[in-house]
Amino acid sequence: MKAKRIVFKVGTSSLTNPDGSLSRQKVKVITQQLALLHESGHELILVSSGAVAAGFGALGFKKRPTKVADKQASAAVGQGLLMEEYTANLLLRNIVSAQILLTQDDFADQRRYKNAHQALSVLLNRGAIPIINENDTVSIAELKVGDNDTLSAQVAAMVQADLLVLLTDVDGLYTANPSQDPTAKRLDRIEHISREMIEMAGGAGSSNAMEVLLVDRAIASDFLPLVKERLVDDRERSVELRLDEQAQAIISGTAAQEQDFDTEFLDYILAVKVVDGVEEAVDHIEAHSTHHSDAIVTENPETAACFTKQVDSAAVYVNASTRFTDGGQFGLGCEMGISTQKLHARGPMGLREMTSYKYIVSGNGQVR
């Protein structure tokens, strides 16, 4: 077999135990397989998840944390522990490994992109296996590449790889989510990638999901049972509802803690709070939102106008899904969180260049 330059991506689910902690045995098996390919003459790059899984136990967390700061701290500890496992296993076969941490800026900035490419080239030429992960300790929404599937694809393009292999717990691209739709069919070969194909693939896990639901007290008694029915009772994989005291009086669920309204769960979890009208909703958003994307569902145009005027977020929606916050939907070249919340001051700058934008998007029930 002709020697190839191959990028492998391994996800957290392929590296962890049932309790979410790092599985040393799984790491060992993966590194043994990489070693065999390396000894056959292939140039290898590994894009690896697992830093949070490797680190949260050492910080005293009983389970994988959900708060962003806790996950970033866990990643800071776990990066070293994860690399220690890879390094120890590869050294048994006299293979050198190297750690590289990247953020979106390393792909967006020409100088940093060139530096990363040159470093990777030297490592590959010297017979090392670069092990790459996103720099989760410093990455925030507007700096994140997104997920390691995306990161591995960008790395493969950077080094002009012959092959990209995704090691995951899903065995291919399906017409729908196979864990939720029993009629989903696997597509063995894709000849052309269309816009419809990209939308069918969906996102990574539950990223780009709603984290907090605010419900007007006037409709809470009628609306919340419908939420529970759709998200809990009628789903094979139910959503955990974390409810404030007023919501708990109407439906059953987990009691919400204050930090739940500041947490990016990246899981099937939704924090729910009952509010007294749009003003209280706006106050809550001001205190807890990341100001990336916020939406209101209402039939009252005056309420909608109040919401769009007072909520200061990159994209504000009326009767439409926040999942439209995507450069491809607005005709821009990047995620809204990057284009509006991080400004790169390069060269002469004037008022127009230094202006960020607030997008107000109105619909009549559109979802994505």
mmCIF file of C-alpha atoms in Angstrom:
data_model
loop_
_atom_site.group_PDB
_atom_site.id
_atom_site.type_symbol
_atom_site.label_atom_id
_atom_site.label_comp_id
_atom_site.label_asym_id
_atom_site.label_seq_id
_atom_site.Cartn_x
_atom_site.Cartn_y
_atom_site.Cartn_z
ATOM 1 C CA MET A 1 0.000 0.000 0.000
ATOM 2 C CA LYS A 2 1.366 3.404 -0.980
ATOM 3 C CA ALA A 3 2.406 5.570 1.959
ATOM 4 C CA LYS A 4 -0.163 8.237 2.652
ATOM 5 C CA ARG A 5 -0.569 11.305 4.831
ATOM 6 C CA ILE A 6 -3.609 10.506 6.998
ATOM 7 C CA VAL A 7 -5.483 12.615 9.547
ATOM 8 C CA PHE A 8 -7.427 10.692 12.190
ATOM 9 C CA LYS A 9 -10.085 12.236 14.381
ATOM 10 C CA VAL A 10 -11.143 10.433 17.559
ATOM 11 C CA GLY A 11 -14.166 11.652 19.525
ATOM 12 C CA THR A 12 -14.747 11.694 23.247
ATOM 13 C CA SER A 13 -17.182 8.761 23.099
ATOM 14 C CA SER A 14 -14.423 6.590 21.608
ATOM 15 C CA LEU A 15 -12.042 7.433 24.469
ATOM 16 C CA THR A 16 -14.189 7.321 27.584
ATOM 17 C CA ASN A 17 -15.724 4.932 30.101
ATOM 18 C CA PRO A 18 -19.501 4.824 30.733
ATOM 19 C CA ASP A 19 -19.066 7.334 33.587
ATOM 20 C CA GLY A 20 -17.457 9.851 31.230
ATOM 21 C CA SER A 21 -13.886 9.414 32.488
ATOM 22 C CA LEU A 22 -10.932 8.686 30.220
ATOM 23 C CA SER A 23 -10.449 5.008 29.337
ATOM 24 C CA ARG A 24 -6.737 4.175 29.299
ATOM 25 C CA GLN A 25 -7.498 0.879 27.566
ATOM 26 C CA LYS A 26 -9.246 2.642 24.668
ATOM 27 C CA VAL A 27 -6.351 5.087 24.327
ATOM 28 C CA LYS A 28 -3.940 2.138 24.294
ATOM 29 C CA VAL A 29 -5.848 0.325 21.544
ATOM 30 C CA ILE A 30 -5.991 3.441 19.353
ATOM 31 C CA THR A 31 -2.292 4.199 19.763
ATOM 32 C CA GLN A 32 -1.382 0.595 18.942
ATOM 33 C CA GLN A 33 -3.272 0.869 15.665
ATOM 34 C CA LEU A 34 -1.633 4.209 14.884
ATOM 35 C CA ALA A 35 1.774 2.682 15.600
ATOM 36 C CA LEU A 36 1.177 -0.118 13.086
ATOM 37 C CA LEU A 37 0.269 2.390 10.375
ATOM 38 C CA HIS A 38 3.240 4.587 11.269
ATOM 39 C CA GLU A 39 5.601 1.614 11.028
ATOM 40 C CA SER A 40 4.157 0.903 7.576
ATOM 41 C CA GLY A 41 5.443 4.280 6.412
ATOM 42 C CA HIS A 42 2.361 6.451 6.690
ATOM 43 C CA GLU A 43 2.496 10.040 7.967
ATOM 44 C CA LEU A 44 -0.123 10.430 10.693
ATOM 45 C CA ILE A 45 -1.850 13.272 12.499
ATOM 46 C CA LEU A 46 -4.293 12.609 15.327
ATOM 47 C CA VAL A 47 -7.013 15.135 16.202
ATOM 48 C CA SER A 48 -8.157 14.019 19.635
ATOM 49 C CA SER A 49 -10.963 14.965 21.965
ATOM 50 C CA GLY A 50 -10.937 13.819 25.597
ATOM 51 C CA ALA A 51 -9.180 16.596 27.519
ATOM 52 C CA VAL A 52 -12.203 17.379 29.709
ATOM 53 C CA ALA A 53 -12.811 13.658 30.295
ATOM 54 C CA ALA A 54 -9.192 13.188 31.346
ATOM 55 C CA GLY A 55 -9.188 16.131 33.743
ATOM 56 C CA PHE A 56 -12.508 16.530 35.534
ATOM 57 C CA GLY A 57 -11.915 13.701 38.030
ATOM 58 C CA ALA A 58 -8.548 15.113 39.082
ATOM 59 C CA LEU A 59 -10.294 18.378 40.017
ATOM 60 C CA GLY A 60 -12.778 16.557 42.237
ATOM 61 C CA PHE A 61 -15.807 16.629 39.944
ATOM 62 C CA LYS A 62 -17.968 13.522 40.352
ATOM 63 C CA LYS A 63 -19.188 13.717 36.755
ATOM 64 C CA ARG A 64 -18.392 15.646 33.605
ATOM 65 C CA PRO A 65 -19.042 19.341 34.388
ATOM 66 C CA THR A 66 -21.493 21.459 32.411
ATOM 67 C CA LYS A 67 -20.406 25.026 33.249
ATOM 68 C CA VAL A 68 -18.038 26.494 30.679
ATOM 69 C CA ALA A 69 -15.431 27.598 33.244
ATOM 70 C CA ASP A 70 -15.459 24.151 34.887
ATOM 71 C CA LYS A 71 -14.977 22.465 31.508
ATOM 72 C CA GLN A 72 -12.162 24.836 30.596
ATOM 73 C CA ALA A 73 -10.419 24.138 33.912
ATOM 74 C CA SER A 74 -10.884 20.401 33.415
ATOM 75 C CA ALA A 75 -9.408 20.697 29.922
ATOM 76 C CA ALA A 76 -6.380 22.542 31.329
ATOM 77 C CA VAL A 77 -5.660 19.598 33.635
ATOM 78 C CA GLY A 78 -6.740 16.948 31.146
ATOM 79 C CA GLN A 79 -4.598 18.080 28.207
ATOM 80 C CA GLY A 80 -1.445 17.040 30.043
ATOM 81 C CA LEU A 81 -2.919 13.782 31.317
ATOM 82 C CA LEU A 82 -4.265 12.867 27.879
ATOM 83 C CA MET A 83 -0.912 13.601 26.219
ATOM 84 C CA GLU A 84 0.828 11.552 28.901
ATOM 85 C CA GLU A 85 -1.266 8.526 27.891
ATOM 86 C CA TYR A 86 -0.603 8.991 24.176
ATOM 87 C CA THR A 87 3.097 9.666 24.709
ATOM 88 C CA ALA A 88 3.669 6.666 26.983
ATOM 89 C CA ASN A 89 1.945 4.265 24.590
ATOM 90 C CA LEU A 90 3.687 5.570 21.473
ATOM 91 C CA LEU A 91 7.122 5.578 23.111
ATOM 92 C CA LEU A 92 6.752 1.831 23.651
ATOM 93 C CA ARG A 93 7.113 1.641 19.854
ATOM 94 C CA ASN A 94 9.809 4.369 19.763
ATOM 95 C CA ILE A 95 7.432 6.856 18.176
ATOM 96 C CA VAL A 96 7.625 10.534 19.164
ATOM 97 C CA SER A 97 4.379 12.453 19.678
ATOM 98 C CA ALA A 98 3.860 16.217 19.741
ATOM 99 C CA GLN A 99 1.027 18.310 21.165
ATOM 100 C CA ILE A 100 -0.494 21.188 19.194
ATOM 101 C CA LEU A 101 -3.443 23.256 20.489
ATOM 102 C CA LEU A 102 -5.350 25.367 17.965
ATOM 103 C CA THR A 103 -8.155 27.950 17.911
ATOM 104 C CA GLN A 104 -10.118 29.519 15.055
ATOM 105 C CA ASP A 105 -7.590 32.373 14.912
ATOM 106 C CA ASP A 106 -4.898 29.920 13.821
ATOM 107 C CA PHE A 107 -6.907 29.272 10.647
ATOM 108 C CA ALA A 108 -8.211 32.819 10.145
ATOM 109 C CA ASP A 109 -4.873 34.628 10.490
ATOM 110 C CA GLN A 110 -2.518 34.050 7.541
ATOM 111 C CA ARG A 111 0.671 34.354 9.589
ATOM 112 C CA ARG A 112 -0.483 31.931 12.281
ATOM 113 C CA TYR A 113 -1.827 29.526 9.653
ATOM 114 C CA LYS A 114 1.559 29.500 7.933
ATOM 115 C CA ASN A 115 3.385 28.941 11.236
ATOM 116 C CA ALA A 116 1.121 26.017 12.154
ATOM 117 C CA HIS A 117 1.585 24.479 8.700
ATOM 118 C CA GLN A 118 5.369 24.780 8.913
ATOM 119 C CA ALA A 119 5.493 23.213 12.381
ATOM 120 C CA LEU A 120 3.310 20.303 11.277
ATOM 121 C CA SER A 121 5.462 19.776 8.192
ATOM 122 C CA VAL A 122 8.652 19.545 10.260
ATOM 123 C CA LEU A 123 7.050 17.104 12.708
ATOM 124 C CA LEU A 124 5.813 14.838 9.913
ATOM 125 C CA ASN A 125 9.127 14.938 8.090
ATOM 126 C CA ARG A 126 10.885 13.985 11.327
ATOM 127 C CA GLY A 127 8.626 10.981 11.859
ATOM 128 C CA ALA A 128 6.613 12.346 14.783
ATOM 129 C CA ILE A 129 2.848 12.005 15.230
ATOM 130 C CA PRO A 130 1.292 15.435 15.956
ATOM 131 C CA ILE A 131 -1.657 15.205 18.345
ATOM 132 C CA ILE A 132 -4.001 18.153 17.890
ATOM 133 C CA ASN A 133 -6.913 19.462 19.912
ATOM 134 C CA GLU A 134 -8.787 22.711 20.126
ATOM 135 C CA ASN A 135 -7.433 24.939 22.878
ATOM 136 C CA ASP A 136 -10.520 24.539 25.078
ATOM 137 C CA THR A 137 -8.932 26.335 28.038
ATOM 138 C CA VAL A 138 -8.978 29.687 26.237
ATOM 139 C CA SER A 139 -11.539 29.078 23.483
ATOM 140 C CA ILE A 140 -14.851 30.885 23.821
ATOM 141 C CA ALA A 141 -17.788 30.935 21.433
ATOM 142 C CA GLU A 142 -16.309 33.481 19.047
ATOM 143 C CA LEU A 143 -12.881 31.787 18.966
ATOM 144 C CA LYS A 144 -13.942 28.168 18.729
ATOM 145 C CA VAL A 145 -13.410 26.155 15.559
ATOM 146 C CA GLY A 146 -16.644 24.372 16.471
ATOM 147 C CA ASP A 147 -16.052 20.661 16.995
ATOM 148 C CA ASN A 148 -13.226 18.252 16.289
ATOM 149 C CA ASP A 149 -14.890 16.968 13.104
ATOM 150 C CA THR A 150 -14.518 20.485 11.713
ATOM 151 C CA LEU A 151 -11.053 20.886 13.215
ATOM 152 C CA SER A 152 -9.820 17.637 11.656
ATOM 153 C CA ALA A 153 -11.175 18.663 8.249
ATOM 154 C CA GLN A 154 -9.383 22.012 8.466
ATOM 155 C CA VAL A 155 -6.155 20.304 9.533
ATOM 156 C CA ALA A 156 -6.468 17.805 6.657
ATOM 157 C CA ALA A 157 -6.813 20.700 4.225
ATOM 158 C CA MET A 158 -3.879 22.539 5.817
ATOM 159 C CA VAL A 159 -1.457 19.607 5.401
ATOM 160 C CA GLN A 160 -2.964 18.394 2.097
ATOM 161 C CA ALA A 161 -3.746 14.991 3.579
ATOM 162 C CA ASP A 162 -4.562 12.038 1.346
ATOM 163 C CA LEU A 163 -7.205 10.735 3.719
ATOM 164 C CA LEU A 164 -9.319 11.906 6.671
ATOM 165 C CA VAL A 165 -10.689 9.195 8.973
ATOM 166 C CA LEU A 166 -13.302 9.988 11.643
ATOM 167 C CA LEU A 167 -13.345 7.518 14.541
ATOM 168 C CA THR A 168 -16.764 7.883 16.154
ATOM 169 C CA ASP A 169 -19.648 5.963 17.685
ATOM 170 C CA VAL A 170 -21.750 6.620 14.541
ATOM 171 C CA ASP A 171 -20.883 4.400 11.575
ATOM 172 C CA GLY A 172 -21.517 6.871 8.779
ATOM 173 C CA LEU A 173 -23.789 9.568 7.385
ATOM 174 C CA TYR A 174 -27.510 8.868 7.793
ATOM 175 C CA THR A 175 -30.608 10.402 6.277
ATOM 176 C CA ALA A 176 -31.660 11.261 9.862
ATOM 177 C CA ASN A 177 -30.378 10.795 13.413
ATOM 178 C CA PRO A 178 -30.391 6.978 13.810
ATOM 179 C CA SER A 179 -30.732 7.238 17.594
ATOM 180 C CA GLN A 180 -34.017 9.121 17.158
ATOM 181 C CA ASP A 181 -35.399 7.897 13.834
ATOM 182 C CA PRO A 182 -35.631 4.108 13.294
ATOM 183 C CA THR A 183 -36.216 4.658 9.562
ATOM 184 C CA ALA A 184 -32.865 6.432 9.103
ATOM 185 C CA LYS A 185 -30.736 4.910 6.347
ATOM 186 C CA ARG A 186 -26.966 5.010 6.041
ATOM 187 C CA LEU A 187 -25.527 6.563 2.884
ATOM 188 C CA ASP A 188 -22.505 4.525 1.834
ATOM 189 C CA ARG A 189 -21.311 6.922 -0.856
ATOM 190 C CA ILE A 190 -21.803 10.633 -1.488
ATOM 191 C CA GLU A 191 -21.060 11.808 -5.026
ATOM 192 C CA HIS A 192 -22.045 15.456 -4.570
ATOM 193 C CA ILE A 193 -22.355 17.579 -1.415
ATOM 194 C CA SER A 194 -25.378 19.844 -1.775
ATOM 195 C CA ARG A 195 -26.837 22.394 0.624
ATOM 196 C CA GLU A 196 -29.622 19.919 1.405
ATOM 197 C CA MET A 197 -27.031 17.271 2.240
ATOM 198 C CA ILE A 198 -25.263 19.588 4.703
ATOM 199 C CA GLU A 199 -28.534 20.469 6.444
ATOM 200 C CA MET A 200 -29.505 16.783 6.612
ATOM 201 C CA ALA A 201 -26.246 15.981 8.392
ATOM 202 C CA GLY A 202 -27.140 18.329 11.222
ATOM 203 C CA GLY A 203 -24.658 19.443 13.862
ATOM 204 C CA ALA A 204 -22.365 17.853 16.409
ATOM 205 C CA GLY A 205 -24.241 16.311 19.318
ATOM 206 C CA SER A 206 -26.523 18.967 20.763
ATOM 207 C CA SER A 207 -24.411 21.970 19.901
ATOM 208 C CA ASN A 208 -26.342 24.947 18.513
ATOM 209 C CA ALA A 209 -29.196 24.028 20.837
ATOM 210 C CA MET A 210 -31.484 26.093 23.055
ATOM 211 C CA GLU A 211 -30.135 26.299 26.608
ATOM 212 C CA VAL A 212 -32.789 28.409 28.374
ATOM 213 C CA LEU A 213 -36.550 28.691 27.890
ATOM 214 C CA LEU A 214 -38.397 31.654 29.444
ATOM 215 C CA VAL A 215 -42.175 31.233 29.595
ATOM 216 C CA ASP A 216 -44.678 34.006 30.270
ATOM 217 C CA ARG A 217 -46.706 33.274 33.397
ATOM 218 C CA ALA A 218 -49.906 34.009 31.457
ATOM 219 C CA ILE A 219 -49.487 30.877 29.326
ATOM 220 C CA ALA A 220 -47.243 28.728 31.553
ATOM 221 C CA SER A 221 -49.966 26.380 32.852
ATOM 222 C CA ASP A 222 -51.022 25.503 29.289
ATOM 223 C CA PHE A 223 -47.657 25.679 27.550
ATOM 224 C CA LEU A 224 -45.284 23.839 29.915
ATOM 225 C CA PRO A 225 -47.192 20.515 29.778
ATOM 226 C CA LEU A 226 -46.797 20.653 25.980
ATOM 227 C CA VAL A 227 -43.053 21.244 26.392
ATOM 228 C CA LYS A 228 -42.763 18.209 28.635
ATOM 229 C CA GLU A 229 -44.834 16.106 26.261
ATOM 230 C CA ARG A 230 -42.722 16.996 23.218
ATOM 231 C CA LEU A 231 -39.260 17.012 24.820
ATOM 232 C CA VAL A 232 -39.589 14.318 27.472
ATOM 233 C CA ASP A 233 -42.565 11.987 27.069
ATOM 234 C CA ASP A 234 -42.546 11.564 23.272
ATOM 235 C CA ARG A 235 -38.782 11.229 22.716
ATOM 236 C CA GLU A 236 -36.632 8.104 22.754
ATOM 237 C CA ARG A 237 -33.837 10.252 24.200
ATOM 238 C CA SER A 238 -35.575 12.669 26.496
ATOM 239 C CA VAL A 239 -34.451 16.158 27.405
ATOM 240 C CA GLU A 240 -33.714 16.858 31.067
ATOM 241 C CA LEU A 241 -35.796 19.842 32.149
ATOM 242 C CA ARG A 242 -34.265 21.952 34.918
ATOM 243 C CA LEU A 243 -37.117 23.980 36.326
ATOM 244 C CA ASP A 244 -37.389 27.041 38.548
ATOM 245 C CA GLU A 245 -39.870 26.868 41.443
ATOM 246 C CA GLN A 246 -42.776 28.244 39.432
ATOM 247 C CA ALA A 247 -42.248 25.774 36.585
ATOM 248 C CA GLN A 248 -41.940 22.898 39.096
ATOM 249 C CA ALA A 249 -45.421 23.738 40.340
ATOM 250 C CA ILE A 250 -46.769 22.939 36.862
ATOM 251 C CA ILE A 251 -44.677 20.009 35.532
ATOM 252 C CA SER A 252 -42.174 17.536 36.923
ATOM 253 C CA GLY A 253 -38.439 17.871 36.364
ATOM 254 C CA THR A 254 -35.112 18.598 38.016
ATOM 255 C CA ALA A 255 -34.875 21.615 40.304
ATOM 256 C CA ALA A 256 -32.840 24.291 38.541
ATOM 257 C CA GLN A 257 -29.826 25.857 40.223
ATOM 258 C CA GLU A 258 -28.814 29.474 39.625
ATOM 259 C CA GLN A 259 -25.817 28.426 37.532
ATOM 260 C CA ASP A 260 -28.050 26.464 35.168
ATOM 261 C CA PHE A 261 -29.112 29.751 33.577
ATOM 262 C CA ASP A 262 -25.452 30.582 32.819
ATOM 263 C CA THR A 263 -24.424 27.170 31.492
ATOM 264 C CA GLU A 264 -23.752 25.960 27.964
ATOM 265 C CA PHE A 265 -24.844 22.363 28.541
ATOM 266 C CA LEU A 266 -23.839 20.796 25.200
ATOM 267 C CA ASP A 267 -26.247 18.049 26.178
ATOM 268 C CA TYR A 268 -29.955 17.229 26.182
ATOM 269 C CA ILE A 269 -30.661 19.682 29.016
ATOM 270 C CA LEU A 270 -32.944 22.714 29.067
ATOM 271 C CA ALA A 271 -33.259 25.265 31.879
ATOM 272 C CA VAL A 272 -36.807 26.615 32.221
ATOM 273 C CA LYS A 273 -37.977 29.744 34.051
ATOM 274 C CA VAL A 274 -41.407 31.377 34.356
ATOM 275 C CA VAL A 275 -41.348 35.176 33.983
ATOM 276 C CA ASP A 276 -43.851 37.997 34.386
ATOM 277 C CA GLY A 277 -43.930 39.400 30.879
ATOM 278 C CA VAL A 278 -41.377 40.606 28.364
ATOM 279 C CA GLU A 279 -39.682 43.100 30.682
ATOM 280 C CA GLU A 280 -38.631 40.403 33.154
ATOM 281 C CA ALA A 281 -37.558 38.224 30.232
ATOM 282 C CA VAL A 282 -35.337 41.014 28.892
ATOM 283 C CA ASP A 283 -33.828 41.577 32.346
ATOM 284 C CA HIS A 284 -33.035 37.866 32.624
ATOM 285 C CA ILE A 285 -31.417 37.836 29.172
ATOM 286 C CA GLU A 286 -29.345 40.890 30.045
ATOM 287 C CA ALA A 287 -28.060 39.161 33.180
ATOM 288 C CA HIS A 288 -27.489 35.644 31.835
ATOM 289 C CA SER A 289 -27.314 35.572 28.028
ATOM 290 C CA THR A 290 -24.062 35.344 26.023
ATOM 291 C CA HIS A 291 -25.687 37.880 23.644
ATOM 292 C CA HIS A 292 -25.005 35.652 20.682
ATOM 293 C CA SER A 293 -28.584 34.713 19.659
ATOM 294 C CA ASP A 294 -31.891 35.258 21.444
ATOM 295 C CA ALA A 295 -35.459 34.733 20.249
ATOM 296 C CA ILE A 296 -39.054 35.461 21.169
ATOM 297 C CA VAL A 297 -42.184 33.597 20.087
ATOM 298 C CA THR A 298 -45.221 35.861 20.263
ATOM 299 C CA GLU A 299 -48.344 36.882 18.361
ATOM 300 C CA ASN A 300 -48.191 40.406 19.787
ATOM 301 C CA PRO A 301 -46.270 42.841 17.493
ATOM 302 C CA GLU A 302 -45.811 45.371 20.318
ATOM 303 C CA THR A 303 -44.210 42.700 22.522
ATOM 304 C CA ALA A 304 -41.969 41.660 19.635
ATOM 305 C CA ALA A 305 -40.908 45.258 19.034
ATOM 306 C CA CYS A 306 -40.098 45.733 22.724
ATOM 307 C CA PHE A 307 -37.993 42.561 22.704
ATOM 308 C CA THR A 308 -36.002 43.367 19.571
ATOM 309 C CA LYS A 309 -35.318 46.908 20.747
ATOM 310 C CA GLN A 310 -34.143 46.027 24.246
ATOM 311 C CA VAL A 311 -32.259 42.755 23.702
ATOM 312 C CA ASP A 312 -28.691 43.604 22.706
ATOM 313 C CA SER A 313 -27.494 40.407 21.003
ATOM 314 C CA ALA A 314 -25.697 39.675 17.743
ATOM 315 C CA ALA A 315 -28.888 38.186 16.301
ATOM 316 C CA VAL A 316 -32.392 38.688 17.681
ATOM 317 C CA TYR A 317 -35.241 36.559 16.317
ATOM 318 C CA VAL A 318 -39.000 36.897 16.269
ATOM 319 C CA ASN A 319 -40.914 33.661 15.643
ATOM 320 C CA ALA A 320 -37.916 31.890 14.080
ATOM 321 C CA SER A 321 -35.251 29.473 15.248
ATOM 322 C CA THR A 322 -31.915 30.799 16.511
ATOM 323 C CA ARG A 323 -30.279 28.002 14.520
ATOM 324 C CA PHE A 324 -30.355 30.360 11.547
ATOM 325 C CA THR A 325 -27.419 32.189 13.162
ATOM 326 C CA ASP A 326 -25.040 30.977 10.512
ATOM 327 C CA GLY A 327 -23.012 32.845 7.922
ATOM 328 C CA GLY A 328 -24.381 30.592 5.209
ATOM 329 C CA GLN A 329 -27.935 31.650 6.005
ATOM 330 C CA PHE A 330 -27.226 35.395 6.056
ATOM 331 C CA GLY A 331 -24.910 35.342 3.060
ATOM 332 C CA LEU A 332 -21.865 36.112 5.201
ATOM 333 C CA GLY A 333 -18.656 34.107 5.215
ATOM 334 C CA CYS A 334 -18.518 33.009 8.829
ATOM 335 C CA GLU A 335 -20.466 32.290 11.992
ATOM 336 C CA MET A 336 -22.318 35.311 13.342
ATOM 337 C CA GLY A 337 -20.558 34.922 16.684
ATOM 338 C CA ILE A 338 -17.219 35.453 14.975
ATOM 339 C CA SER A 339 -18.260 38.197 12.599
ATOM 340 C CA THR A 340 -20.014 40.377 15.163
ATOM 341 C CA GLN A 341 -18.300 39.649 18.457
ATOM 342 C CA LYS A 342 -14.621 39.600 17.520
ATOM 343 C CA LEU A 343 -13.200 42.389 15.377
ATOM 344 C CA HIS A 344 -9.768 42.067 13.772
ATOM 345 C CA ALA A 345 -8.156 45.511 13.464
ATOM 346 C CA ARG A 346 -5.843 45.117 10.471
ATOM 347 C CA GLY A 347 -4.689 48.069 8.443
ATOM 348 C CA PRO A 348 -6.478 51.439 8.199
ATOM 349 C CA MET A 349 -9.745 51.351 10.138
ATOM 350 C CA GLY A 350 -12.668 53.754 9.932
ATOM 351 C CA LEU A 351 -16.125 53.989 11.459
ATOM 352 C CA ARG A 352 -17.630 51.500 8.984
ATOM 353 C CA GLU A 353 -14.882 48.918 9.577
ATOM 354 C CA MET A 354 -15.155 49.237 13.377
ATOM 355 C CA THR A 355 -18.940 48.788 13.426
ATOM 356 C CA SER A 356 -20.481 45.544 14.613
ATOM 357 C CA TYR A 357 -24.021 44.632 13.590
ATOM 358 C CA LYS A 358 -27.161 43.514 15.345
ATOM 359 C CA TYR A 359 -29.325 41.379 13.075
ATOM 360 C CA ILE A 360 -33.098 41.341 13.681
ATOM 361 C CA VAL A 361 -34.727 38.389 11.951
ATOM 362 C CA SER A 362 -38.517 38.026 11.777
ATOM 363 C CA GLY A 363 -40.335 34.885 10.704
ATOM 364 C CA ASN A 364 -43.557 32.950 11.083
ATOM 365 C CA GLY A 365 -42.380 29.673 12.576
ATOM 366 C CA GLN A 366 -39.324 28.814 10.470
ATOM 367 C CA VAL A 367 -36.977 26.210 11.947
ATOM 368 C CA ARG A 368 -33.711 24.674 10.787
#
